[in-house]
């Protein structure tokens, strides 16, 4: 039998451009697993990205990307990225009493958490109620540690040298000045210089009115108190980070990446411009501002968000706030992995979700990461789950090689396209909020609230229909229950907390407490910076409820406004 030979297959000639390539492969590309592809922000995603896309968008390497450590800081604020030091690995924790929280903080530090102590506060503390207030019943120590006075703060840090902690964080939004005063008083009692351990307080009440709900004062009063703290810290603790403007709660309430970044920046503008009106200069405090974000599951979306945010904010510092130094443009970029995508179903799957979120933060150039734990959908994280999250960061940092070069995704056609697109989308929303009169006007109008509600509704519909797949929830379900240990809170912790509070009231100087609260009331009415008076009250062991009640009397209380949908 004779052998037959087949002619060699001749490959088609190379496509001349992207459109020609699409045309050549249209039959193969027609069969897609989705009708359309787009980011959660609604930005279409092309089949492929090439240099042509960037050319059409007017992209310029020097102007839009540049080198690390140089404007526009797309690739990061430092020339070496993580080559000299890895990102700070923060674990957010707190539950029950100060003593129980103290034990968890010690454990996390022993396991290699480098982000210092990150304090989760219970709800009564966050809204300015003492643990024995009727409104605090059933909530004391439930989702964070209960702190009512300087005595509790001293217990939280018992046996923990501040100079070895390196960094302290707490939410402290509507109560920022009180938490700041607690820590200043603690440092003074310990004789620890403020520069030995950096304090970072969220101190961002604006987003509470639209996304989280721990507000209790009118928004104008809350912003005034927040800026009092920023101003006070410039002399009392110049190394501290007196505000961390947070988009994470807005993201978890339904914002897209673009909205999260834009709304956060708009809120930051409100705080900065209030400070500038007081005669402060951005060159004096720009470097101690922090923008805080949340990372979810659309990987490239998140990476581009962080790169675009650096571009937009540093441009604002130069062009809008009058910044003249590089230092004033170098805000701190902090990100938390989101608990929202974590599922109670098949909870071990959350380890993969957290890893991808942490990786997006790192590839986006964040300076500090806060990593959730795989069992957070079930309750307060167990020690094992918290340790696993620390190990996730350590594996990325020490085993993957990812931190060895700066901005390794820089130059990706897709990432650069998203970064440029997000920059323009963010700036468009800023102009829209400016036209409304700024962030406070946008809150009063319900602009933020409508956007978040619409986003949450769209996502809920997409999950319900199956268009958005959540593994283990609407696809790939399993009837097998995974035995995951859950944290059990000591049922006696609340009673012990109330007993300690009574003991503090009995042994303090009651006359001194009343004198300091009277001074605070006078300063509130006079419109001066309240921080010195708050600090005096804290040192006298006035409780958080007593101080917050003075604010309620002086400024009034928050009354919800109707929002047009």
Coordinates of C-alpha atoms in Angstrom, one line a residue, residues 1 6 8 43 56 91 94 109 135 177 214 236 281 304 308 333 343 356 361 368 390 436 439 474 491 501-502 538 540:
X1 CA 0.0 0.0 0.0
X6 CA -1.0 15.4 3.3
X8 CA 1.2 21.0 5.4
X43 CA -17.6 48.9 31.7
X56 CA -7.1 55.1 20.7
X91 CA -6.0 41.5 61.5
X94 CA -12.2 42.4 69.1
X109 CA 1.1 39.3 67.2
X135 CA -30.0 50.5 74.3
X177 CA -12.2 62.3 69.2
X214 CA -23.4 54.3 63.6
X236 CA -0.3 66.6 69.8
X281 CA -2.1 73.7 54.7
X304 CA -7.1 49.1 38.5
X308 CA -6.4 54.9 39.4
X333 CA -3.5 53.4 50.8
X343 CA -20.3 32.4 52.3
X356 CA -7.5 36.4 45.5
X361 CA -4.6 44.5 47.0
X368 CA -1.5 47.8 54.5
X390 CA -2.1 35.6 58.4
X436 CA -24.4 69.3 43.9
X439 CA -20.3 65.4 49.8
X474 CA -26.3 29.3 43.4
X491 CA -22.0 34.7 78.0
X501 CA -18.1 50.2 84.7
X502 CA -19.8 50.6 88.0
X538 CA -11.2 61.1 79.4
X540 CA -10.9 62.1 84.6

